[in-house]
């Protein structure tokens, strides 16, 4: 039976006179008064329930953190029952009490509760990723120590803050994000991605079983890649580069070979659109080598990305070989029925988009127009950057065919027809490429000047 609060007050007073740390006071209150560690943290500081709630709200406001849905009854329930707060709230409580989940009693603890020999102010450790303290039985016989060590390790392996249901819900959320990413403006999408990544991060901070940790690393890699992609579209090149690096780290941590390759080929888009073609080729080639010529969507994606980067470099033979490889892998990967509304998929229309870029820079306007005509009908009544990119490459084909005025008009109308929220720095850069591939003496023409004026208008999010 739990003792009255006056018992905790006497322990605090005694501890203060002996200069004991708060952690020792918590242990003593838990041992003597029979309360949970979460309540022990509060009683060790002499706070009422209301004071604890108020202090947590003040902490959130001071540090710019989202306030939890918390009142006296909720905190009391967490302290006195088996109900547990969400991972984000556990993080906030750890901040409030300057402890960790084990210190709050919110991590697994499977030790027997009887026969404790802990003294009044001896810290009793809860097995966690942060702290492991083995019990020291009288006489320290080797067999008892070995068994005690094994129990602590098994307790740690059994502890997890993520249930199967939570993991399933997170998987569903990842799929929702992948689908909405295709059509949602990047600035809006960026905020959603960051919020979800923070939830995954908090769960990853706790010790999880291996299979759960792998899934969390995979989710981190996916979210980080989409964040980098959104930043790339917004023209935030250095931030995008850093986030692609984070995505690669998370993918490598997961051990998932296909994911490691996918993150690298996604990262190749940044140097392709912003100038470092050698780097774009290198990343696409890394992805292709990781894929080992398996007939997967990622393998086809890597070959197509390498093809258009090589074509833009002027390496015609290499580009055509990569085009053949991309088409062959795609035909064997059964990706023709892939979900076209999934940003992480590589459906047929995306293959056509990449091959459009390759053929355009090869100057093969017949093939470029063919794949463009195949791809555009696959974007019915949808907004987004991909159809605009196809039209801009169509304008480049017109320039190869010496139809400069028509090309500039098409590029200008394409840019203006894109909704403002999607009219990003990346789109403006690609429209500017239509001007840049013109000979200098042609760039002074009226149609070119008008296109330049359109691109000088205030753009969308940056």
GROMACS .gro file of C-alpha atoms in nm:
model
  462
    1UNK     CA    1   0.000   0.000   0.000
    2UNK     CA    2   0.135   0.343  -0.095
    3UNK     CA    3   0.236   0.570   0.191
    4UNK     CA    4   0.114   0.924   0.252
    5UNK     CA    5   0.297   1.215   0.091
    6UNK     CA    6   0.445   1.303   0.431
    7UNK     CA    7   0.662   0.990   0.404
    8UNK     CA    8   0.810   1.117   0.079
    9UNK     CA    9   0.863   1.457   0.243
   10UNK     CA   10   1.066   1.295   0.526
   11UNK     CA   11   1.281   1.110   0.272
   12UNK     CA   12   1.343   1.437   0.082
   13UNK     CA   13   1.445   1.612   0.401
   14UNK     CA   14   1.684   1.334   0.503
   15UNK     CA   15   1.833   1.319   0.155
   16UNK     CA   16   1.886   1.696   0.150
   17UNK     CA   17   2.077   1.685   0.478
   18UNK     CA   18   2.302   1.411   0.340
   19UNK     CA   19   2.348   1.577  -0.001
   20UNK     CA   20   2.191   1.286  -0.190
   21UNK     CA   21   2.111   1.337  -0.561
   22UNK     CA   22   1.752   1.344  -0.687
   23UNK     CA   23   1.791   1.002  -0.851
   24UNK     CA   24   1.871   0.847  -0.512
   25UNK     CA   25   1.567   1.020  -0.359
   26UNK     CA   26   1.345   0.876  -0.632
   27UNK     CA   27   1.480   0.525  -0.566
   28UNK     CA   28   1.424   0.560  -0.191
   29UNK     CA   29   1.065   0.686  -0.233
   30UNK     CA   30   0.980   0.406  -0.475
   31UNK     CA   31   1.134   0.147  -0.238
   32UNK     CA   32   0.977   0.282   0.080
   33UNK     CA   33   0.640   0.415  -0.036
   34UNK     CA   34   0.551   0.156  -0.300
   35UNK     CA   35   0.475   0.408  -0.574
   36UNK     CA   36   0.560   0.404  -0.944
   37UNK     CA   37   0.885   0.557  -1.061
   38UNK     CA   38   0.690   0.824  -1.248
   39UNK     CA   39   0.519   0.930  -0.924
   40UNK     CA   40   0.848   0.895  -0.740
   41UNK     CA   41   1.005   1.151  -0.974
   42UNK     CA   42   0.735   1.402  -0.887
   43UNK     CA   43   0.737   1.333  -0.511
   44UNK     CA   44   1.117   1.354  -0.501
   45UNK     CA   45   1.081   1.717  -0.609
   46UNK     CA   46   0.793   1.792  -0.378
   47UNK     CA   47   0.558   1.888  -0.662
   48UNK     CA   48   0.183   1.850  -0.661
   49UNK     CA   49   0.010   1.705  -0.967
   50UNK     CA   50  -0.094   2.055  -1.072
   51UNK     CA   51   0.260   2.188  -1.033
   52UNK     CA   52   0.397   1.906  -1.247
   53UNK     CA   53   0.142   1.973  -1.521
   54UNK     CA   54   0.209   2.348  -1.511
   55UNK     CA   55   0.585   2.297  -1.525
   56UNK     CA   56   0.553   2.067  -1.824
   57UNK     CA   57   0.340   2.320  -2.011
   58UNK     CA   58   0.590   2.597  -1.927
   59UNK     CA   59   0.876   2.378  -2.053
   60UNK     CA   60   0.697   2.321  -2.384
   61UNK     CA   61   0.630   2.693  -2.428
   62UNK     CA   62   0.988   2.787  -2.340
   63UNK     CA   63   1.147   2.535  -2.577
   64UNK     CA   64   0.894   2.579  -2.856
   65UNK     CA   65   0.762   2.223  -2.826
   66UNK     CA   66   0.409   2.106  -2.898
   67UNK     CA   67   0.201   2.087  -2.580
   68UNK     CA   68   0.068   1.741  -2.489
   69UNK     CA   69  -0.297   1.682  -2.404
   70UNK     CA   70  -0.239   1.662  -2.031
   71UNK     CA   71  -0.434   1.737  -1.713
   72UNK     CA   72  -0.424   1.623  -1.350
   73UNK     CA   73  -0.637   1.314  -1.411
   74UNK     CA   74  -0.424   1.203  -1.704
   75UNK     CA   75  -0.098   1.239  -1.513
   76UNK     CA   76  -0.249   1.062  -1.211
   77UNK     CA   77  -0.358   0.773  -1.435
   78UNK     CA   78  -0.006   0.735  -1.576
   79UNK     CA   79   0.137   0.736  -1.223
   80UNK     CA   80  -0.105   0.483  -1.074
   81UNK     CA   81  -0.209   0.246  -1.353
   82UNK     CA   82  -0.066   0.049  -1.643
   83UNK     CA   83  -0.168   0.319  -1.890
   84UNK     CA   84   0.127   0.469  -2.076
   85UNK     CA   85   0.173   0.805  -2.248
   86UNK     CA   86   0.262   0.833  -2.616
   87UNK     CA   87   0.628   0.830  -2.716
   88UNK     CA   88   0.631   1.208  -2.770
   89UNK     CA   89   0.489   1.266  -2.421
   90UNK     CA   90   0.742   1.026  -2.266
   91UNK     CA   91   1.012   1.241  -2.425
   92UNK     CA   92   0.859   1.555  -2.270
   93UNK     CA   93   0.838   1.388  -1.926
   94UNK     CA   94   1.204   1.288  -1.957
   95UNK     CA   95   1.287   1.652  -2.025
   96UNK     CA   96   1.077   1.768  -1.729
   97UNK     CA   97   1.236   1.525  -1.483
   98UNK     CA   98   1.580   1.533  -1.650
   99UNK     CA   99   1.578   1.155  -1.673
  100UNK     CA  100   1.523   0.879  -1.929
  101UNK     CA  101   1.236   0.638  -1.992
  102UNK     CA  102   1.387   0.382  -1.754
  103UNK     CA  103   1.415   0.646  -1.483
  104UNK     CA  104   1.042   0.715  -1.520
  105UNK     CA  105   0.951   0.347  -1.511
  106UNK     CA  106   0.832   0.367  -1.871
  107UNK     CA  107   1.076   0.109  -2.007
  108UNK     CA  108   1.061  -0.268  -1.955
  109UNK     CA  109   1.152  -0.399  -1.608
  110UNK     CA  110   1.109  -0.771  -1.544
  111UNK     CA  111   1.303  -0.809  -1.220
  112UNK     CA  112   1.141  -0.998  -0.929
  113UNK     CA  113   0.996  -0.752  -0.677
  114UNK     CA  114   1.049  -0.957  -0.362
  115UNK     CA  115   1.362  -0.996  -0.155
  116UNK     CA  116   1.517  -0.662  -0.240
  117UNK     CA  117   1.832  -0.584  -0.046
  118UNK     CA  118   1.862  -0.226  -0.167
  119UNK     CA  119   1.934   0.023   0.110
  120UNK     CA  120   1.725   0.331   0.161
  121UNK     CA  121   1.926   0.549  -0.076
  122UNK     CA  122   2.072   0.289  -0.314
  123UNK     CA  123   1.984   0.341  -0.682
  124UNK     CA  124   1.793   0.044  -0.826
  125UNK     CA  125   1.842   0.041  -1.202
  126UNK     CA  126   1.572  -0.043  -1.456
  127UNK     CA  127   1.721  -0.227  -1.757
  128UNK     CA  128   1.741   0.016  -2.045
  129UNK     CA  129   1.963   0.121  -2.332
  130UNK     CA  130   2.109   0.390  -2.105
  131UNK     CA  131   2.181   0.206  -1.778
  132UNK     CA  132   2.259  -0.153  -1.680
  133UNK     CA  133   2.329  -0.230  -1.311
  134UNK     CA  134   2.365  -0.592  -1.204
  135UNK     CA  135   2.240  -0.696  -0.861
  136UNK     CA  136   2.517  -0.804  -0.624
  137UNK     CA  137   2.406  -1.104  -0.419
  138UNK     CA  138   2.575  -1.190  -0.090
  139UNK     CA  139   2.902  -1.374  -0.148
  140UNK     CA  140   2.898  -1.299  -0.523
  141UNK     CA  141   2.906  -1.664  -0.636
  142UNK     CA  142   2.995  -1.688  -1.003
  143UNK     CA  143   2.689  -1.885  -1.107
  144UNK     CA  144   2.453  -1.632  -0.947
  145UNK     CA  145   2.630  -1.340  -1.117
  146UNK     CA  146   2.619  -1.515  -1.454
  147UNK     CA  147   2.246  -1.584  -1.421
  148UNK     CA  148   2.182  -1.227  -1.305
  149UNK     CA  149   2.368  -1.089  -1.608
  150UNK     CA  150   2.165  -1.312  -1.840
  151UNK     CA  151   1.835  -1.192  -1.687
  152UNK     CA  152   1.932  -0.827  -1.734
  153UNK     CA  153   2.025  -0.886  -2.099
  154UNK     CA  154   1.701  -1.075  -2.164
  155UNK     CA  155   1.501  -0.797  -1.998
  156UNK     CA  156   1.663  -0.544  -2.229
  157UNK     CA  157   1.593  -0.758  -2.535
  158UNK     CA  158   1.230  -0.796  -2.431
  159UNK     CA  159   1.173  -0.424  -2.372
  160UNK     CA  160   1.010  -0.228  -2.652
  161UNK     CA  161   0.801   0.088  -2.672
  162UNK     CA  162   0.653  -0.001  -3.013
  163UNK     CA  163   0.368  -0.248  -3.039
  164UNK     CA  164   0.276  -0.439  -3.353
  165UNK     CA  165  -0.029  -0.216  -3.387
  166UNK     CA  166   0.181   0.101  -3.363
  167UNK     CA  167   0.414  -0.030  -3.632
  168UNK     CA  168   0.118  -0.110  -3.856
  169UNK     CA  169  -0.025   0.240  -3.804
  170UNK     CA  170   0.312   0.394  -3.891
  171UNK     CA  171   0.329   0.184  -4.208
  172UNK     CA  172  -0.016   0.309  -4.308
  173UNK     CA  173   0.094   0.665  -4.243
  174UNK     CA  174   0.402   0.617  -4.460
  175UNK     CA  175   0.184   0.501  -4.748
  176UNK     CA  176  -0.050   0.800  -4.705
  177UNK     CA  177   0.250   1.033  -4.723
  178UNK     CA  178   0.388   0.859  -5.031
  179UNK     CA  179   0.058   0.906  -5.211
  180UNK     CA  180  -0.010   1.264  -5.109
  181UNK     CA  181   0.348   1.368  -5.187
  182UNK     CA  182   0.291   1.335  -5.563
  183UNK     CA  183   0.030   1.612  -5.573
  184UNK     CA  184   0.085   1.820  -5.257
  185UNK     CA  185   0.292   2.142  -5.285
  186UNK     CA  186   0.644   2.077  -5.152
  187UNK     CA  187   0.635   2.354  -4.891
  188UNK     CA  188   0.317   2.208  -4.740
  189UNK     CA  189   0.446   1.853  -4.765
  190UNK     CA  190   0.770   1.943  -4.595
  191UNK     CA  191   0.593   2.029  -4.268
  192UNK     CA  192   0.400   1.701  -4.267
  193UNK     CA  193   0.712   1.499  -4.333
  194UNK     CA  194   0.907   1.668  -4.054
  195UNK     CA  195   0.628   1.603  -3.803
  196UNK     CA  196   0.612   1.234  -3.888
  197UNK     CA  197   0.989   1.199  -3.888
  198UNK     CA  198   1.001   1.340  -3.535
  199UNK     CA  199   0.761   1.069  -3.417
  200UNK     CA  200   0.976   0.797  -3.575
  201UNK     CA  201   1.288   0.957  -3.425
  202UNK     CA  202   1.144   0.947  -3.073
  203UNK     CA  203   1.060   0.579  -3.108
  204UNK     CA  204   1.408   0.508  -3.249
  205UNK     CA  205   1.572   0.662  -2.943
  206UNK     CA  206   1.439   0.380  -2.726
  207UNK     CA  207   1.586   0.034  -2.738
  208UNK     CA  208   1.376  -0.173  -2.982
  209UNK     CA  209   1.390  -0.536  -3.099
  210UNK     CA  210   1.601  -0.576  -3.412
  211UNK     CA  211   1.310  -0.617  -3.653
  212UNK     CA  212   1.140  -0.305  -3.516
  213UNK     CA  213   1.461  -0.101  -3.534
  214UNK     CA  214   1.507  -0.205  -3.897
  215UNK     CA  215   1.157  -0.084  -3.983
  216UNK     CA  216   1.216   0.246  -3.803
  217UNK     CA  217   1.543   0.294  -3.992
  218UNK     CA  218   1.362   0.222  -4.319
  219UNK     CA  219   1.095   0.478  -4.232
  220UNK     CA  220   1.363   0.731  -4.142
  221UNK     CA  221   1.533   0.676  -4.477
  222UNK     CA  222   1.207   0.716  -4.669
  223UNK     CA  223   1.098   1.030  -4.485
  224UNK     CA  224   1.445   1.186  -4.508
  225UNK     CA  225   1.454   1.120  -4.883
  226UNK     CA  226   1.116   1.288  -4.938
  227UNK     CA  227   1.225   1.582  -4.720
  228UNK     CA  228   1.540   1.617  -4.931
  229UNK     CA  229   1.334   1.597  -5.250
  230UNK     CA  230   1.097   1.870  -5.128
  231UNK     CA  231   1.393   2.091  -5.035
  232UNK     CA  232   1.546   2.029  -5.379
  233UNK     CA  233   1.225   2.142  -5.550
  234UNK     CA  234   1.230   2.456  -5.334
  235UNK     CA  235   1.587   2.531  -5.442
  236UNK     CA  236   1.735   2.475  -5.095
  237UNK     CA  237   2.031   2.288  -5.238
  238UNK     CA  238   2.264   2.263  -4.938
  239UNK     CA  239   1.986   2.155  -4.703
  240UNK     CA  240   1.868   1.899  -4.958
  241UNK     CA  241   2.220   1.762  -4.990
  242UNK     CA  242   2.247   1.717  -4.613
  243UNK     CA  243   1.910   1.543  -4.592
  244UNK     CA  244   2.005   1.306  -4.874
  245UNK     CA  245   2.312   1.222  -4.666
  246UNK     CA  246   2.091   1.152  -4.365
  247UNK     CA  247   1.870   0.930  -4.581
  248UNK     CA  248   2.172   0.730  -4.697
  249UNK     CA  249   2.288   0.684  -4.338
  250UNK     CA  250   1.946   0.555  -4.232
  251UNK     CA  251   1.917   0.327  -4.535
  252UNK     CA  252   2.261   0.179  -4.470
  253UNK     CA  253   2.164   0.130  -4.103
  254UNK     CA  254   1.858  -0.070  -4.209
  255UNK     CA  255   2.067  -0.318  -4.410
  256UNK     CA  256   1.801  -0.317  -4.682
  257UNK     CA  257   1.995  -0.338  -5.010
  258UNK     CA  258   1.708  -0.222  -5.231
  259UNK     CA  259   1.648   0.077  -5.003
  260UNK     CA  260   2.018   0.166  -5.005
  261UNK     CA  261   2.011   0.169  -5.385
  262UNK     CA  262   1.681   0.360  -5.402
  263UNK     CA  263   1.803   0.640  -5.175
  264UNK     CA  264   2.115   0.685  -5.388
  265UNK     CA  265   1.928   0.705  -5.716
  266UNK     CA  266   1.684   0.952  -5.562
  267UNK     CA  267   1.981   1.158  -5.445
  268UNK     CA  268   2.117   1.165  -5.801
  269UNK     CA  269   1.838   1.405  -5.897
  270UNK     CA  270   1.993   1.692  -5.699
  271UNK     CA  271   2.323   1.711  -5.893
  272UNK     CA  272   2.141   1.634  -6.220
  273UNK     CA  273   1.916   1.937  -6.188
  274UNK     CA  274   2.172   2.168  -6.030
  275UNK     CA  275   2.483   2.108  -6.237
  276UNK     CA  276   2.724   1.843  -6.102
  277UNK     CA  277   2.664   1.578  -6.366
  278UNK     CA  278   2.966   1.367  -6.264
  279UNK     CA  279   2.811   1.330  -5.920
  280UNK     CA  280   2.472   1.242  -6.069
  281UNK     CA  281   2.628   0.967  -6.280
  282UNK     CA  282   2.826   0.836  -5.982
  283UNK     CA  283   2.522   0.810  -5.752
  284UNK     CA  284   2.308   0.643  -6.020
  285UNK     CA  285   2.590   0.400  -6.092
  286UNK     CA  286   2.629   0.319  -5.720
  287UNK     CA  287   2.259   0.238  -5.710
  288UNK     CA  288   2.286   0.021  -6.022
  289UNK     CA  289   2.581  -0.174  -5.878
  290UNK     CA  290   2.398  -0.228  -5.548
  291UNK     CA  291   2.104  -0.363  -5.745
  292UNK     CA  292   2.331  -0.618  -5.922
  293UNK     CA  293   2.123  -0.617  -6.241
  294UNK     CA  294   1.820  -0.766  -6.066
  295UNK     CA  295   1.488  -0.700  -6.245
  296UNK     CA  296   1.355  -0.454  -5.987
  297UNK     CA  297   1.193  -0.112  -6.005
  298UNK     CA  298   1.500   0.032  -5.834
  299UNK     CA  299   1.729  -0.126  -6.093
  300UNK     CA  300   1.529   0.023  -6.380
  301UNK     CA  301   1.520   0.358  -6.199
  302UNK     CA  302   1.899   0.359  -6.151
  303UNK     CA  303   1.969   0.274  -6.515
  304UNK     CA  304   1.725   0.542  -6.638
  305UNK     CA  305   1.879   0.804  -6.410
  306UNK     CA  306   2.227   0.714  -6.529
  307UNK     CA  307   2.108   0.731  -6.892
  308UNK     CA  308   1.978   1.086  -6.877
  309UNK     CA  309   2.280   1.211  -6.679
  310UNK     CA  310   2.519   1.055  -6.932
  311UNK     CA  311   2.316   1.203  -7.218
  312UNK     CA  312   2.337   1.548  -7.064
  313UNK     CA  313   2.713   1.498  -7.027
  314UNK     CA  314   2.736   1.422  -7.398
  315UNK     CA  315   2.822   1.053  -7.353
  316UNK     CA  316   2.592   0.919  -7.627
  317UNK     CA  317   2.716   0.558  -7.630
  318UNK     CA  318   2.694   0.526  -7.252
  319UNK     CA  319   2.351   0.686  -7.245
  320UNK     CA  320   2.208   0.452  -7.510
  321UNK     CA  321   2.346   0.146  -7.333
  322UNK     CA  322   2.188   0.265  -7.006
  323UNK     CA  323   1.856   0.330  -7.185
  324UNK     CA  324   1.852  -0.029  -7.313
  325UNK     CA  325   1.937  -0.156  -6.965
  326UNK     CA  326   1.657   0.050  -6.806
  327UNK     CA  327   1.396  -0.075  -7.052
  328UNK     CA  328   1.508  -0.435  -7.015
  329UNK     CA  329   1.502  -0.427  -6.634
  330UNK     CA  330   1.166  -0.248  -6.630
  331UNK     CA  331   1.006  -0.502  -6.863
  332UNK     CA  332   1.121  -0.784  -6.634
  333UNK     CA  333   1.028  -0.606  -6.309
  334UNK     CA  334   0.651  -0.612  -6.368
  335UNK     CA  335   0.626  -0.244  -6.276
  336UNK     CA  336   0.373  -0.162  -6.545
  337UNK     CA  337   0.093  -0.194  -6.291
  338UNK     CA  338   0.268   0.000  -6.014
  339UNK     CA  339   0.064   0.254  -5.817
  340UNK     CA  340   0.107   0.576  -6.014
  341UNK     CA  341   0.005   0.780  -5.710
  342UNK     CA  342   0.294   0.650  -5.500
  343UNK     CA  343   0.597   0.879  -5.484
  344UNK     CA  344   0.816   0.581  -5.393
  345UNK     CA  345   0.708   0.371  -5.692
  346UNK     CA  346   0.866   0.373  -6.036
  347UNK     CA  347   0.567   0.331  -6.269
  348UNK     CA  348   0.577   0.343  -6.648
  349UNK     CA  349   0.514   0.715  -6.670
  350UNK     CA  350   0.820   0.785  -6.459
  351UNK     CA  351   1.033   0.565  -6.681
  352UNK     CA  352   0.908   0.769  -6.981
  353UNK     CA  353   0.995   1.091  -6.796
  354UNK     CA  354   1.357   0.983  -6.748
  355UNK     CA  355   1.391   0.852  -7.101
  356UNK     CA  356   1.245   1.181  -7.229
  357UNK     CA  357   1.536   1.363  -7.066
  358UNK     CA  358   1.787   1.117  -7.207
  359UNK     CA  359   1.658   1.134  -7.565
  360UNK     CA  360   1.618   1.513  -7.549
  361UNK     CA  361   1.982   1.568  -7.454
  362UNK     CA  362   2.091   1.311  -7.713
  363UNK     CA  363   1.914   1.529  -7.972
  364UNK     CA  364   1.696   1.232  -8.071
  365UNK     CA  365   1.375   1.433  -8.100
  366UNK     CA  366   1.178   1.152  -8.266
  367UNK     CA  367   1.229   0.916  -7.971
  368UNK     CA  368   1.191   1.199  -7.720
  369UNK     CA  369   0.855   1.301  -7.865
  370UNK     CA  370   0.745   0.938  -7.868
  371UNK     CA  371   0.807   0.884  -7.496
  372UNK     CA  372   0.660   1.225  -7.413
  373UNK     CA  373   0.342   1.135  -7.600
  374UNK     CA  374   0.332   0.806  -7.407
  375UNK     CA  375   0.387   0.970  -7.068
  376UNK     CA  376   0.164   1.280  -7.074
  377UNK     CA  377  -0.172   1.094  -7.101
  378UNK     CA  378  -0.077   0.909  -6.782
  379UNK     CA  379  -0.113   1.237  -6.584
  380UNK     CA  380  -0.488   1.304  -6.627
  381UNK     CA  381  -0.622   1.608  -6.438
  382UNK     CA  382  -0.329   1.611  -6.200
  383UNK     CA  383  -0.106   1.894  -6.085
  384UNK     CA  384   0.260   1.846  -6.016
  385UNK     CA  385   0.600   1.903  -6.160
  386UNK     CA  386   0.646   1.591  -6.378
  387UNK     CA  387   0.400   1.687  -6.659
  388UNK     CA  388   0.557   2.034  -6.667
  389UNK     CA  389   0.904   1.883  -6.700
  390UNK     CA  390   0.786   1.676  -6.995
  391UNK     CA  391   0.646   1.987  -7.167
  392UNK     CA  392   0.972   2.175  -7.106
  393UNK     CA  393   1.167   1.891  -7.267
  394UNK     CA  394   0.920   1.906  -7.553
  395UNK     CA  395   1.017   2.274  -7.586
  396UNK     CA  396   1.383   2.174  -7.597
  397UNK     CA  397   1.303   1.934  -7.880
  398UNK     CA  398   1.146   2.228  -8.068
  399UNK     CA  399   1.472   2.417  -8.027
  400UNK     CA  400   1.663   2.123  -8.175
  401UNK     CA  401   1.419   2.151  -8.465
  402UNK     CA  402   1.489   2.528  -8.489
  403UNK     CA  403   1.135   2.630  -8.383
  404UNK     CA  404   1.259   2.883  -8.128
  405UNK     CA  405   0.945   3.098  -8.104
  406UNK     CA  406   0.718   2.797  -8.058
  407UNK     CA  407   0.958   2.651  -7.801
  408UNK     CA  408   0.962   2.970  -7.592
  409UNK     CA  409   0.584   3.002  -7.607
  410UNK     CA  410   0.542   2.643  -7.493
  411UNK     CA  411   0.790   2.690  -7.208
  412UNK     CA  412   0.620   3.013  -7.098
  413UNK     CA  413   0.269   2.870  -7.103
  414UNK     CA  414   0.386   2.555  -6.923
  415UNK     CA  415   0.542   2.761  -6.645
  416UNK     CA  416   0.236   2.984  -6.602
  417UNK     CA  417  -0.011   2.693  -6.609
  418UNK     CA  418   0.152   2.525  -6.312
  419UNK     CA  419  -0.031   2.618  -5.988
  420UNK     CA  420   0.160   2.878  -5.790
  421UNK     CA  421   0.226   2.640  -5.499
  422UNK     CA  422   0.408   2.405  -5.737
  423UNK     CA  423   0.591   2.681  -5.929
  424UNK     CA  424   0.915   2.623  -5.744
  425UNK     CA  425   1.280   2.710  -5.798
  426UNK     CA  426   1.339   2.375  -5.966
  427UNK     CA  427   1.070   2.440  -6.225
  428UNK     CA  428   1.207   2.787  -6.294
  429UNK     CA  429   1.556   2.641  -6.334
  430UNK     CA  430   1.434   2.387  -6.589
  431UNK     CA  431   1.246   2.656  -6.782
  432UNK     CA  432   1.565   2.863  -6.783
  433UNK     CA  433   1.744   2.563  -6.939
  434UNK     CA  434   1.525   2.617  -7.247
  435UNK     CA  435   1.691   2.958  -7.289
  436UNK     CA  436   2.038   2.839  -7.194
  437UNK     CA  437   2.062   2.577  -7.469
  438UNK     CA  438   2.001   2.847  -7.735
  439UNK     CA  439   2.299   2.997  -7.921
  440UNK     CA  440   2.389   3.341  -7.776
  441UNK     CA  441   2.286   3.528  -8.092
  442UNK     CA  442   1.936   3.374  -8.073
  443UNK     CA  443   1.886   3.455  -7.704
  444UNK     CA  444   1.825   3.822  -7.792
  445UNK     CA  445   1.507   3.743  -7.990
  446UNK     CA  446   1.164   3.869  -7.885
  447UNK     CA  447   1.019   3.528  -7.790
  448UNK     CA  448   1.321   3.454  -7.574
  449UNK     CA  449   1.296   3.793  -7.400
  450UNK     CA  450   0.928   3.730  -7.326
  451UNK     CA  451   1.007   3.392  -7.174
  452UNK     CA  452   1.275   3.554  -6.961
  453UNK     CA  453   1.021   3.812  -6.840
  454UNK     CA  454   0.781   3.535  -6.741
  455UNK     CA  455   1.053   3.358  -6.544
  456UNK     CA  456   1.139   3.686  -6.371
  457UNK     CA  457   0.788   3.706  -6.224
  458UNK     CA  458   0.751   3.622  -5.851
  459UNK     CA  459   0.756   3.244  -5.823
  460UNK     CA  460   0.590   3.015  -5.575
  461UNK     CA  461   0.741   2.885  -5.251
  462UNK     CA  462   1.116   2.898  -5.212
   0.00000   0.00000   0.00000
